[in-house]
Coordinates of C-alpha atoms in Angstrom, one line a residue:
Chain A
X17 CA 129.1 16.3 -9.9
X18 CA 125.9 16.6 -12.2
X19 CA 123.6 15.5 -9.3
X20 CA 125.4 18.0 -7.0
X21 CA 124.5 20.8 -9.5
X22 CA 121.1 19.8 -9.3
X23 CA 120.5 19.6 -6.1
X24 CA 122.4 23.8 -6.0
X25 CA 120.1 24.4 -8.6
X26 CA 116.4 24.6 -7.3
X27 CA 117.9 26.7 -4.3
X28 CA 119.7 29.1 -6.8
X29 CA 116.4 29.6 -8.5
X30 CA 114.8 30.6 -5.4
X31 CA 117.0 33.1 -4.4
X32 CA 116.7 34.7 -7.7
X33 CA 112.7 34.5 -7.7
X34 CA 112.7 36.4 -4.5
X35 CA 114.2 39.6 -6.2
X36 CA 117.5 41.0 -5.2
X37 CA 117.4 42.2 -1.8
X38 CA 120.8 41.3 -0.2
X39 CA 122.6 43.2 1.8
X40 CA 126.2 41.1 0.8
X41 CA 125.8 43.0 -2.5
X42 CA 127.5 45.9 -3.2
X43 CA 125.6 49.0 -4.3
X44 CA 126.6 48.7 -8.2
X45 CA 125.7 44.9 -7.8
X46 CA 122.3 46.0 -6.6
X47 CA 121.5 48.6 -9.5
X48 CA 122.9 45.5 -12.0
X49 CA 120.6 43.6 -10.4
X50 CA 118.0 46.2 -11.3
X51 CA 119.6 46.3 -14.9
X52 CA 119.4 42.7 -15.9
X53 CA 115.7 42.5 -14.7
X54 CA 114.2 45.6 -16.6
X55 CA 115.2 47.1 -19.4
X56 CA 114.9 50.9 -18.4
X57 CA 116.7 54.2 -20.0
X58 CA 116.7 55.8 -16.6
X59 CA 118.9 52.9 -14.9
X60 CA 121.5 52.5 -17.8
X61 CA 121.6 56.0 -18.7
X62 CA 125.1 56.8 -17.2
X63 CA 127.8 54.1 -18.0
X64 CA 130.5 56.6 -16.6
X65 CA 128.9 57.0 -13.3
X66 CA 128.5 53.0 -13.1
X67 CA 131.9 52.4 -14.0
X68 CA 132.3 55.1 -11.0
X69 CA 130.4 53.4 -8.2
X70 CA 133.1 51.3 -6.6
X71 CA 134.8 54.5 -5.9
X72 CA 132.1 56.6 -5.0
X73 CA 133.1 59.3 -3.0
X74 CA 130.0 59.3 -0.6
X75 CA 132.0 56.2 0.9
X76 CA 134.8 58.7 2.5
X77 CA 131.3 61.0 3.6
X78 CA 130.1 57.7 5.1
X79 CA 133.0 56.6 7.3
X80 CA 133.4 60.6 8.3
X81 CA 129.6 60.2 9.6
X82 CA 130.9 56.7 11.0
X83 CA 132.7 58.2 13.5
X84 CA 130.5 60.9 14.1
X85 CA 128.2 58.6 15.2
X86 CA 130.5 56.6 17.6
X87 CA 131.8 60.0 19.1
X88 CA 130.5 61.4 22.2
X89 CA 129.2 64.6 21.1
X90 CA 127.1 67.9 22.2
X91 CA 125.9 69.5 25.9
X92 CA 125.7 66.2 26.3
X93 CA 128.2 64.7 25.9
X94 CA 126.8 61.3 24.0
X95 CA 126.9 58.8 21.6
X96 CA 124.2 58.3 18.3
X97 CA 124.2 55.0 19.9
X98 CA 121.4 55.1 21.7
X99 CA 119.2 57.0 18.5
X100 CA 116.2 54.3 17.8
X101 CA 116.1 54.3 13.9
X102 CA 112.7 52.1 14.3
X103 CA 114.3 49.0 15.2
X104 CA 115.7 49.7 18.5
X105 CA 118.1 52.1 20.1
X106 CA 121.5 51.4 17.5
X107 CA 120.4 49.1 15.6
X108 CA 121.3 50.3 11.7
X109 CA 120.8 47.5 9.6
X110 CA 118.1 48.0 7.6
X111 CA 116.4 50.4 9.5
X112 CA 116.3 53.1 6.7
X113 CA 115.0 51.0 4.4
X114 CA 111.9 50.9 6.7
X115 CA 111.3 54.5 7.4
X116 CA 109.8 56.6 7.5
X117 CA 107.8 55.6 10.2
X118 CA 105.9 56.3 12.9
X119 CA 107.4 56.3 16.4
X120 CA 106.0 56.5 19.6
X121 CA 108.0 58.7 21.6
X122 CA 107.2 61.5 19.7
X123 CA 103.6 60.9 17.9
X124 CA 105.1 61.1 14.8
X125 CA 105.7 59.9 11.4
X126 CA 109.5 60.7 11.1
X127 CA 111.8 60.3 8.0
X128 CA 115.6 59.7 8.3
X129 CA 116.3 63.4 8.9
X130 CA 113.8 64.4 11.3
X131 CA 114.4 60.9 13.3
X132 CA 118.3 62.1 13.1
X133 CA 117.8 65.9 14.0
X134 CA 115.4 64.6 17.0
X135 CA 117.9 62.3 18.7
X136 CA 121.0 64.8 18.3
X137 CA 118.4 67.2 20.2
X138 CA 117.3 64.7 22.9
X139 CA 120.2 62.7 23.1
X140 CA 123.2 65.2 22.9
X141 CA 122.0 68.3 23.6
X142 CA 122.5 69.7 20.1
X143 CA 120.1 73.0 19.9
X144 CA 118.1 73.9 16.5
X145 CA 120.5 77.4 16.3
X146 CA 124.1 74.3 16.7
X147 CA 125.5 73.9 12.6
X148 CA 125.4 70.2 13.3
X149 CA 121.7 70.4 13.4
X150 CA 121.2 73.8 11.3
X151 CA 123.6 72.8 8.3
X152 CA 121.5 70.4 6.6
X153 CA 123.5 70.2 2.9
X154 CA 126.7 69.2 1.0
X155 CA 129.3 66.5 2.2
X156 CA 131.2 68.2 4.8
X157 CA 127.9 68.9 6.9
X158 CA 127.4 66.8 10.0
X159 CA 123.7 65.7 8.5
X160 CA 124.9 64.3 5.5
X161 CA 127.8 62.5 6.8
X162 CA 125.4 61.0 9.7
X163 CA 122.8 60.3 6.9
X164 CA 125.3 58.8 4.5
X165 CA 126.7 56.4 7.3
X166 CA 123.0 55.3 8.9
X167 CA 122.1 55.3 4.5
X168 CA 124.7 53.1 3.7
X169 CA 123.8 50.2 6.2
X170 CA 120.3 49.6 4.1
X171 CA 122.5 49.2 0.9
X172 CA 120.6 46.1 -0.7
X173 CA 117.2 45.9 1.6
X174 CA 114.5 46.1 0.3
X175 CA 112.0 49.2 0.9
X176 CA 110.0 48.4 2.8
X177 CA 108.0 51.0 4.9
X178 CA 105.8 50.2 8.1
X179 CA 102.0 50.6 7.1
X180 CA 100.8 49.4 10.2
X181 CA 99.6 52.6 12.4
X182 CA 96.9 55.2 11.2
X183 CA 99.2 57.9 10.8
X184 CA 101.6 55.9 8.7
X185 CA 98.7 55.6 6.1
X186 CA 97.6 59.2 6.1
X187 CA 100.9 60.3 5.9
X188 CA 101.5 57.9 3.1
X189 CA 98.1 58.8 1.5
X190 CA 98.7 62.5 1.9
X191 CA 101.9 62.2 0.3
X192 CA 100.5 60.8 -2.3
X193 CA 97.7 64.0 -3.3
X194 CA 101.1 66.1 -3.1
X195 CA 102.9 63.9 -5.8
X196 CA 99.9 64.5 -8.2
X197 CA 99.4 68.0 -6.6
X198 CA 99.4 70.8 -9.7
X199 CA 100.1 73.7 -9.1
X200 CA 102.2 77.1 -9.6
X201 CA 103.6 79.0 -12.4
X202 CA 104.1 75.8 -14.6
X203 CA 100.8 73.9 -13.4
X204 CA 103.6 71.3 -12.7
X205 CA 103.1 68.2 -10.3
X206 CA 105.6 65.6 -9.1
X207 CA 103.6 62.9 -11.6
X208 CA 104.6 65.5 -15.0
X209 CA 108.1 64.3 -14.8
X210 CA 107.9 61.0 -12.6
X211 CA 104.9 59.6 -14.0
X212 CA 106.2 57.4 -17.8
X213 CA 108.7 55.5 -18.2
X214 CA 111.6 56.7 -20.7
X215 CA 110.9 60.3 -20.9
X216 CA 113.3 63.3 -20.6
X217 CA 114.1 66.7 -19.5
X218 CA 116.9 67.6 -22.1
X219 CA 119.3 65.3 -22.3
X220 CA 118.3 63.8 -18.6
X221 CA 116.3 60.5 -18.4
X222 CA 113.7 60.4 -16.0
X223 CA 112.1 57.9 -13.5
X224 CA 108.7 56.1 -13.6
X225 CA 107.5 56.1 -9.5
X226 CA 105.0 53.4 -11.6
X227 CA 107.5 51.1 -12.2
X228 CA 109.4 50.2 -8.9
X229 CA 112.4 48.5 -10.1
X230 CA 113.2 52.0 -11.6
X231 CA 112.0 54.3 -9.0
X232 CA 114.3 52.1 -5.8
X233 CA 117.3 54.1 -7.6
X234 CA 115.8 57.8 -7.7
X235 CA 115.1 57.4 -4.1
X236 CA 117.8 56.1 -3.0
X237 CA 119.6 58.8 -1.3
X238 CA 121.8 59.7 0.4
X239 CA 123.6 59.5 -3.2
X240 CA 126.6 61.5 -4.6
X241 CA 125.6 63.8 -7.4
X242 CA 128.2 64.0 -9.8
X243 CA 126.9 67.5 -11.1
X244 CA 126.9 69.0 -7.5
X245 CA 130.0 67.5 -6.5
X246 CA 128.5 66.5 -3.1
X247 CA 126.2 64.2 -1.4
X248 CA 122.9 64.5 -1.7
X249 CA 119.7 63.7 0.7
X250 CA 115.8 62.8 0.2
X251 CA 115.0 66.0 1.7
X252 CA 117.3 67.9 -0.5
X253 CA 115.5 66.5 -3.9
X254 CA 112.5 67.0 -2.5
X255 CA 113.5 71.3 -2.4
X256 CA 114.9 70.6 -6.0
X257 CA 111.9 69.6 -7.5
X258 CA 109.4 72.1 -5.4
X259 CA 111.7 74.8 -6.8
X260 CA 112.0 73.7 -10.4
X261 CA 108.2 73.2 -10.0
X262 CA 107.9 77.2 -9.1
X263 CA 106.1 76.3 -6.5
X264 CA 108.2 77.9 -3.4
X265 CA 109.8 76.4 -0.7
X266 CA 109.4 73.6 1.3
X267 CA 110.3 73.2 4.7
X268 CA 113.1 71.1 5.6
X269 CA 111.3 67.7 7.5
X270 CA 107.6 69.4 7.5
X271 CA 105.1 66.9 7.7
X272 CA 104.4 67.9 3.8
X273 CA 107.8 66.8 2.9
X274 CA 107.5 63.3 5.1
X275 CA 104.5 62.5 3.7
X276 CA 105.3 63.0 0.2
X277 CA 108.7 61.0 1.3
X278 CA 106.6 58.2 2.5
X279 CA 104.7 57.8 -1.0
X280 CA 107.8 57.9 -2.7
X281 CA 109.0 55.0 -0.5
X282 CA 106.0 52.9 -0.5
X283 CA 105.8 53.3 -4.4
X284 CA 109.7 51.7 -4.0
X285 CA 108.4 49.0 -1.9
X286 CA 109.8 45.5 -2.2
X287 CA 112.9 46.5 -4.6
X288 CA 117.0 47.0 -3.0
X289 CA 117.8 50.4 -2.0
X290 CA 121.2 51.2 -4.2
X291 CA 122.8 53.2 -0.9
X292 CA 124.9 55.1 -1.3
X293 CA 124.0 55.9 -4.9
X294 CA 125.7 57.6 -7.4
X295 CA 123.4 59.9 -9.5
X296 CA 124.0 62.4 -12.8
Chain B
X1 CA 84.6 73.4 14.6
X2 CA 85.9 70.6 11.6
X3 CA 83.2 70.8 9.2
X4 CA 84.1 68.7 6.3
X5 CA 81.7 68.2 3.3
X6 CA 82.7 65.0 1.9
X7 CA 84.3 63.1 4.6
X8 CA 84.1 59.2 4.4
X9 CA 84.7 57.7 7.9
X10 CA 88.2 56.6 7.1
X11 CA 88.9 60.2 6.4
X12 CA 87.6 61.4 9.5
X13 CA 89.6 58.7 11.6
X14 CA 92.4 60.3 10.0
X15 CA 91.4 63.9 10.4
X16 CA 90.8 62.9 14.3
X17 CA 94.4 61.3 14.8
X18 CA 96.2 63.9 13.0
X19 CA 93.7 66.5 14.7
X20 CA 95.3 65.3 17.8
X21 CA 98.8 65.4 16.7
X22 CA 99.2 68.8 15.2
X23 CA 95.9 70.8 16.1
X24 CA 94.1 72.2 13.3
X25 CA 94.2 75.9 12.7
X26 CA 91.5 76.3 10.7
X27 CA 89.9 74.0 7.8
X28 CA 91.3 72.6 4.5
X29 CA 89.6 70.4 2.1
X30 CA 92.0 67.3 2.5
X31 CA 95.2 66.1 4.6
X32 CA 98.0 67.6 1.8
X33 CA 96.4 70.7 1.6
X34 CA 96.5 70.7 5.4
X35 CA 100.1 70.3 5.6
X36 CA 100.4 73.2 2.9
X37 CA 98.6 76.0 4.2
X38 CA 98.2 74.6 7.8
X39 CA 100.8 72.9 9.3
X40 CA 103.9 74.7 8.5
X41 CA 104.9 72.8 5.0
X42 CA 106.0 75.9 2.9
X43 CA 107.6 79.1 3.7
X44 CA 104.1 80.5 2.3
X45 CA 105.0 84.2 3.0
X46 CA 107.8 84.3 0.4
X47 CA 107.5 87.2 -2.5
X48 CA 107.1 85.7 -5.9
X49 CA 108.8 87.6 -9.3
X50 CA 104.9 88.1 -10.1
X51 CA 104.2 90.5 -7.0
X52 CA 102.4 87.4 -5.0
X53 CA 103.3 85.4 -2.4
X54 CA 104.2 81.3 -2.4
X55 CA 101.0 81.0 -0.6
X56 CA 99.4 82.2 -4.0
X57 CA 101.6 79.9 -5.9
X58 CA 100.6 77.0 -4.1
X59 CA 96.6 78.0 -4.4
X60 CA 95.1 76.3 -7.5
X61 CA 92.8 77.3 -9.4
X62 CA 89.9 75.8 -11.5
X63 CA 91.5 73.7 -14.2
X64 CA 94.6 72.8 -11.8
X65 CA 91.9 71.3 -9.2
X66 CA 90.2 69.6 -11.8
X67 CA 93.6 67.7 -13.1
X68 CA 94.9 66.8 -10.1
X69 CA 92.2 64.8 -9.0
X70 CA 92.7 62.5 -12.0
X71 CA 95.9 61.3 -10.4
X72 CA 97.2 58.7 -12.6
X73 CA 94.8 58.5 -14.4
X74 CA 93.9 59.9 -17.9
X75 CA 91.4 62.4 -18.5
X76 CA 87.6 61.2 -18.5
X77 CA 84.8 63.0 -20.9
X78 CA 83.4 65.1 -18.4
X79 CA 86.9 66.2 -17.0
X80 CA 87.5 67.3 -20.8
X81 CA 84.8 69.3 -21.2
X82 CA 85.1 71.0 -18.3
X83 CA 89.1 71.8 -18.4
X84 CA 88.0 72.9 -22.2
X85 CA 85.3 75.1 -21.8
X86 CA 87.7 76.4 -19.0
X87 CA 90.5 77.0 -20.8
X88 CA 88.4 78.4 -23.9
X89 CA 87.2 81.1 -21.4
X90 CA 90.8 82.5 -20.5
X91 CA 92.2 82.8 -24.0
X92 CA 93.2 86.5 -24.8
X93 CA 94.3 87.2 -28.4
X94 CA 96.7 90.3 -29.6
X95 CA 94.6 93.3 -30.4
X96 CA 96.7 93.5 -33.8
X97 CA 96.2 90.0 -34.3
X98 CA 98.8 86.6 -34.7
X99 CA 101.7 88.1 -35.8
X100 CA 105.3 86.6 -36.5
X101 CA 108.3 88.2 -34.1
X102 CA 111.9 88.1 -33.9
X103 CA 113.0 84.2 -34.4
X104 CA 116.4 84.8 -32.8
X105 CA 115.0 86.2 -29.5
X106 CA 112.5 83.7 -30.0
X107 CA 115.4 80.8 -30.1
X108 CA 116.3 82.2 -26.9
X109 CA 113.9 82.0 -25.3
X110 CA 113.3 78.3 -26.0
X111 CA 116.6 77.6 -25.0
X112 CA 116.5 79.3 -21.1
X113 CA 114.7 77.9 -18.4
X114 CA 115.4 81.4 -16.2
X115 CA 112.6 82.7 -14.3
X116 CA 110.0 82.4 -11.7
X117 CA 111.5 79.9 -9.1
X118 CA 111.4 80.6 -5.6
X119 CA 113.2 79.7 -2.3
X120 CA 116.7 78.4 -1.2
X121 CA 117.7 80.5 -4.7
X122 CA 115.5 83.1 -6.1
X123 CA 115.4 84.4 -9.8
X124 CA 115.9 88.0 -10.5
X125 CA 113.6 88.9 -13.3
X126 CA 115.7 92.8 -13.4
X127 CA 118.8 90.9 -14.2
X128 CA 117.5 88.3 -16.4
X129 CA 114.1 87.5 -18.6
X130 CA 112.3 84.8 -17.8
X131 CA 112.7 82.2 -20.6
X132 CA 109.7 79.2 -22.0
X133 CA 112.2 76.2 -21.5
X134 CA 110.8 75.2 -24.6
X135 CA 113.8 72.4 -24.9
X136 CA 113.0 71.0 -21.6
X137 CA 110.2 69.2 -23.3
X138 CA 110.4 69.4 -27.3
X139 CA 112.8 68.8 -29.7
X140 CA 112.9 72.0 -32.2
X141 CA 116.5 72.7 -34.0
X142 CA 117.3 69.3 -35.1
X143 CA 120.9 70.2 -34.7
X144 CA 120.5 70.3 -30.7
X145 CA 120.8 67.2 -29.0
X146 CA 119.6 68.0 -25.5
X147 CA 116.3 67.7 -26.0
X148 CA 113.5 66.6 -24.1
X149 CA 110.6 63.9 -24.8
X150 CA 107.8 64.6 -22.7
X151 CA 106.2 66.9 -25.1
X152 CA 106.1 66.1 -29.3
X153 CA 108.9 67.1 -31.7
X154 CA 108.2 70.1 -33.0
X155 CA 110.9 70.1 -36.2
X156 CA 110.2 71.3 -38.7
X157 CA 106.8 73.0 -37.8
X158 CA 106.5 75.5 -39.8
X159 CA 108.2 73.8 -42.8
X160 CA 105.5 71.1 -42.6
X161 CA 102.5 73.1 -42.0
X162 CA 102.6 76.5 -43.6
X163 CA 101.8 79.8 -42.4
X164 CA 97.9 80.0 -42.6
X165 CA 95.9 81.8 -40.8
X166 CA 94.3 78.9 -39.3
X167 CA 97.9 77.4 -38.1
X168 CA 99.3 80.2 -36.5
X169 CA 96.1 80.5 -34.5
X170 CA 96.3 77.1 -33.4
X171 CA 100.0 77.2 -32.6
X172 CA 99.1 80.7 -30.8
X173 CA 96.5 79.2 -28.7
X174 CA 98.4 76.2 -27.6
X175 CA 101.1 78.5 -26.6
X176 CA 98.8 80.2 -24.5
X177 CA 96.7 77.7 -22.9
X178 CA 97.2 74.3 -24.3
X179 CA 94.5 72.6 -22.5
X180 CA 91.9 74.3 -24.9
X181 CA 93.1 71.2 -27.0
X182 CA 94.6 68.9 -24.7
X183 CA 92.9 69.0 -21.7
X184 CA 95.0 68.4 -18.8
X185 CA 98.2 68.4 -20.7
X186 CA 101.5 68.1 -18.5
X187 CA 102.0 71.7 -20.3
X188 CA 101.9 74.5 -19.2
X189 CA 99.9 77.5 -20.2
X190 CA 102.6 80.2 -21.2
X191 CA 100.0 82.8 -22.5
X192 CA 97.4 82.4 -19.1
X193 CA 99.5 82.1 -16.5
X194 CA 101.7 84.9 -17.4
X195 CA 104.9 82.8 -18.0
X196 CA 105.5 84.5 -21.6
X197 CA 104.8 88.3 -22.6
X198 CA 103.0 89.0 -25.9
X199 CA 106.0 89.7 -27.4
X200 CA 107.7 86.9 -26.4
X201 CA 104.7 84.2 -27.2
X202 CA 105.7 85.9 -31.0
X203 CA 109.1 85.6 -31.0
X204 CA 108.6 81.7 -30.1
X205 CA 106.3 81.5 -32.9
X206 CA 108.4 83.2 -35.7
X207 CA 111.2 79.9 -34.3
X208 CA 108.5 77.8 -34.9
X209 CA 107.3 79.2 -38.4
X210 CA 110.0 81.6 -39.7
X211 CA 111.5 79.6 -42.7
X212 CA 114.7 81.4 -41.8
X213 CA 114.6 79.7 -38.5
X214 CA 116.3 76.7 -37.4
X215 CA 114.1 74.9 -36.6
X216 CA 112.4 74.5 -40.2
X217 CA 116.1 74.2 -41.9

C-alpha cells in the first residue's frame, strides 16, 4: 500500500505543478483553485456568491443558448453548427479560451461576439436590424444565451490566446495603449482601478490585470452579476467601465473594444477561465 | 499619404497590415488612437453635459498624454517636472480667497458619484448635480464603511491638521489639480477639469476641516 502511494505520488505532484487548467472541474472548483494558490481580496471577497456557484443561474441561460445553437434558425434556415470558433466549424471545447483571434475568412481579429454575430449573419441569414443579432444584453437575449452556452464549454482552460499572426499582436498591443489610455472628465484609464492588487471602489474589491491568477476571474464572462440580476458579457464590462470612466461610448465589437479584449486576455494567459462565473 | 514621425519598422509592418484591413482615413499618432477617432470605436458625435462632444472627451491633453505613456510604470524625474510645471500653470484660485462652505452640502457631495457619464445612460445635470465621488476612493466619516482605498484616508483631516492658511491652500490646490503635488496621480483634477464648481470645491473643504463635520468627530 505505501509503495502504491508513492508511485501516485510524483504523478499527483505534477498535475498540481502544471496549474489548474482542467476542464473536469467545475467552475467553483476552478476559482478554489485560484483561492488556495494566492491569497487575494478580490477572489474571496464574496463568500455568498461562492456558496451560490453550483446553482448559478447563468446555467438555465446556458442550456436555453444550448438549444439555440442546435436549432435551425434564420432566412436560412441553419444550425450554429457549422460557426468556426477558431478550432473548426463546431468544435466548442476550448475555443473561447483561445479567442480572440484572428480568422481568415474575414481578415479579422474577432472576439466571441463579433465571431458569433458574423456566423448568425453568414450562416443563417440573421440581418444586423433581426433582435437575435441587435439585442446584445441581459439573459433572455439570443446573444447572451449563445455566449453563455459557447462560454461555458472553456470552463477550466486555460487562456490562452493565438499570438501567432501580425494582426493578433497589434490588436493585442493596441489594446494594451487603451488599458493605460487617460482620458475624459476623470483623467481615468483602465490601469487606475485594474492596476494594484487589494484596492477598492467603496466597498467593491478590485482586480490586479498584473497578477493573472486574479485577473482569469474578472474576465471571465459570460458571468451572472448578482447586482444586475442577469448575465453578463466581455463586451458589456467593457461599456461599464468606458462609461464610469466618462469617457463615452464604445461601440459594441469595434476593433477598439477587441483589441482592448485581447490585452485583457493575454494579461489572463496560462490561468482557468471560471465560465460561467458568478460576480458581485 | 501615412506620414508617421516616429515609426520603428515593426510599427510600420503593423500600420501596413492593418492599412490594408480597414483603410486609413486620415492619420493618428498610434494603432489605439486609430481605432478611436478613425475606425469607428466610439460613438464620437455624442453631446457631453459640458456642451462638447465624446470626441472631445476622448482627446487628451498635455498632462493626460504625458501619463499615459508611463503605462505601468511610475513616474520618472522628467515626467514630474513636466506634469508639475503643467499643472502649476492651470491653477485658478477664488478671487475672495480659500474660504470654508457649507459641510453638509459638502458631505453630499462626497457621497454622490452623479454626473458627467455618457452613452447607453446619460446623466441629466438639470435634474441632478454632479457630485466628487469623494468615497469612491477615500475614507472620510469614520462611521461609513463603504469606503474606498485607492486614494489615502482622509479622517480626521481637519482635526489633525488645523485650519492655517497654508493647509487650506494645500487641501484647495489638491482639490483642484492634484498633480501640482502628485504628479500623475490616479486623481483626478476636480478644480481643472470642471468636475466641481467653486462652491462646491468649498463645501468639500468645510467636510474636510469644519470641526462640526463628520469627518473630524
Amino acid at each position: 500500500m505505501f509503495n502504491r502511494t508513492l508511485l501516485v505520488l510524483p504523478v499527483v505532484l505534477a498535475f498540481a505543478a502544471t496549474a489548474s487548467a482542467d476542464p473536469s472541474m467545475a467552475p467553483e472548483e476552478v476559482l478554489q483553485s485560484l483561492i488556495d494558490k494566492v491569497d487575494s481580496k478580490y477572489l474571496t471577497q464574496s463568500s455568498q456568491n461562492i456558496m451560490m456557484m453550483p446553482d448559478n443561474p447563468a446555467y438555465w441561460v446556458a442550456e436555453e443558448g444550448e438549444e439555440l445553437f442546435m436549432e435551425k434558425r434564420g432566412p436560412k434556415n441553419a444550425s450554429l453548427e457549422g460557426c468556426d470558433f477558431g478550432k473548426g466549424p463546431g468544435v466548442l471545447e476550448g475555443a473561447y479560451t483561445e479567442m480572440p483571434r484572428y480568422f481568415a475568412d474575414t481578415g479579422k481579429v474577432m472576439d466571441l461576439e463579433s465571431r458569433l454575430v458574423h456566423c448568425m449573419m453568414t450562416l443563417q441569414g440573421f440581418s444586423k436590424k433581426d433582435a437575435a443579432i441587435k439585442k446584445r444584453h441581459g439573459s433572455g437575449s439570443d446573444m447572451m444565451k449563445l455566449q453563455t452556452y459557447i462560454g461555458s464549454l472553456s470552463n477550466g482552460y486555460a487562456w490562452n490566446p493565438p499570438m501567432d499572426h501580425p494582426m493578433e499582436t497589434a490588436m493585442r498591443d493596441a489594446g494594451k495603449e487603451l488599458f493605460y489610455r487617460r482620458a475624459g472628465t476623470l483623467d481615468f484609464s483602465c490601469n487606475t482601478c485594474h492596476g494594484d492588487t487589494g484596492k477598492r471602489i467603496r466597498a467593491s474589491v478590485l482586480p490586479n490585470i498584473n497578477v493573472p491568477e486574479e485577473w482569469t476571474k474578472a474576465i471571465s464572462w459570460p458571468a451572472f452579476r448578482v447586482g444586475h440580476d442577469n448575465v453578463r458579457s466581455s463586451q458589456h464590462r467593457v461599456r461599464g467601465c468606458y462609461w464610469q470612466m466618462r469617457q463615452g461610448r464604445i461601440e459594441a465589437t469595434s476593433d477598439a473594444s477587441i483589441a482592448l479584449i485581447s490585452y485583457w486576455t493575454d494579461a489572463a494567459r496560462g490561468q482557468p477561465a471560471i465560465l460561467p462565473d458568478m460576480k458581485r | 499619404m501615412i506620414k508617421h514621425k516616429n515609426y520603428t519598422t515593426p510599427a510600420l509592418t503593423l500600420v501596413a497590415i492593418l492599412f490594408a484591413t480597414f483603410s486609413y482615413t486620415a492619420v493618428a499618432d498610434s494603432l489605439s488612437d486609430s481605432l478611436i477617432f478613425e475606425q469607428g470605436g466610439f460613438r464620437l458625435s455624442q453631446k457631453t453635459q459640458e456642451g462638447g462632444t465624446v470626441k472631445d472627451r476622448l482627446t487628451q491633453d498635455g498632462i493626460q498624454k504625458v501619463c499615459s505613456k508611463l503605462g505601468a510604470a511610475s513616474v520618472d524625474s522628467n515626467t514630474a517636472a513636466s506634469v508639475t510645471s503643467m499643472a502649476r500653470e492651470s491653477i485658478k484660485k477664488p478671487a475672495g480667497g480659500i474660504k470654508l462652505g457649507d459641510w453638509k452640502k459638502g458631505e453630499a457631495v462626497a457621497r454622490s458619484g452623479y454626473g458627467f457619464r455618457v452613452g447607453h445612460k446619460t446623466d441629466d445635470h438639470s435634474k441632478r448635480e454632479a457630485g466628487g465621488n469623494c468615497y469612491a476612493c477615500h475614507q472620510l466619516d469614520p462611521n461609513e464603511i463603504a469606503f474606498g482605498t485607492l486614494g489615502p484616508s482622509l479622517t480626521g483631516y481637519g482635526k489633525l491638521r488645523g485650519t492655517g492658511e497654508p493647509i487650506l491652500n494645500y487641501a484647495y490646490e489638491v482639490i483642484y489639480n492634484p498633480h501640482v503635488y502628485f504628479p500623475c496621480t490616479h486623481m483626478p483634477r476636480f478644480g481643472h477639469n470642471n468636475v466641481l464648481t467653486g462652491q462646491q470645491i468649498s463645501d468639500v473643504m468645510a467636510y474636510l476641516f469644519d470641526s462640526a463635520s463628520p469627518v473630524n468627530q
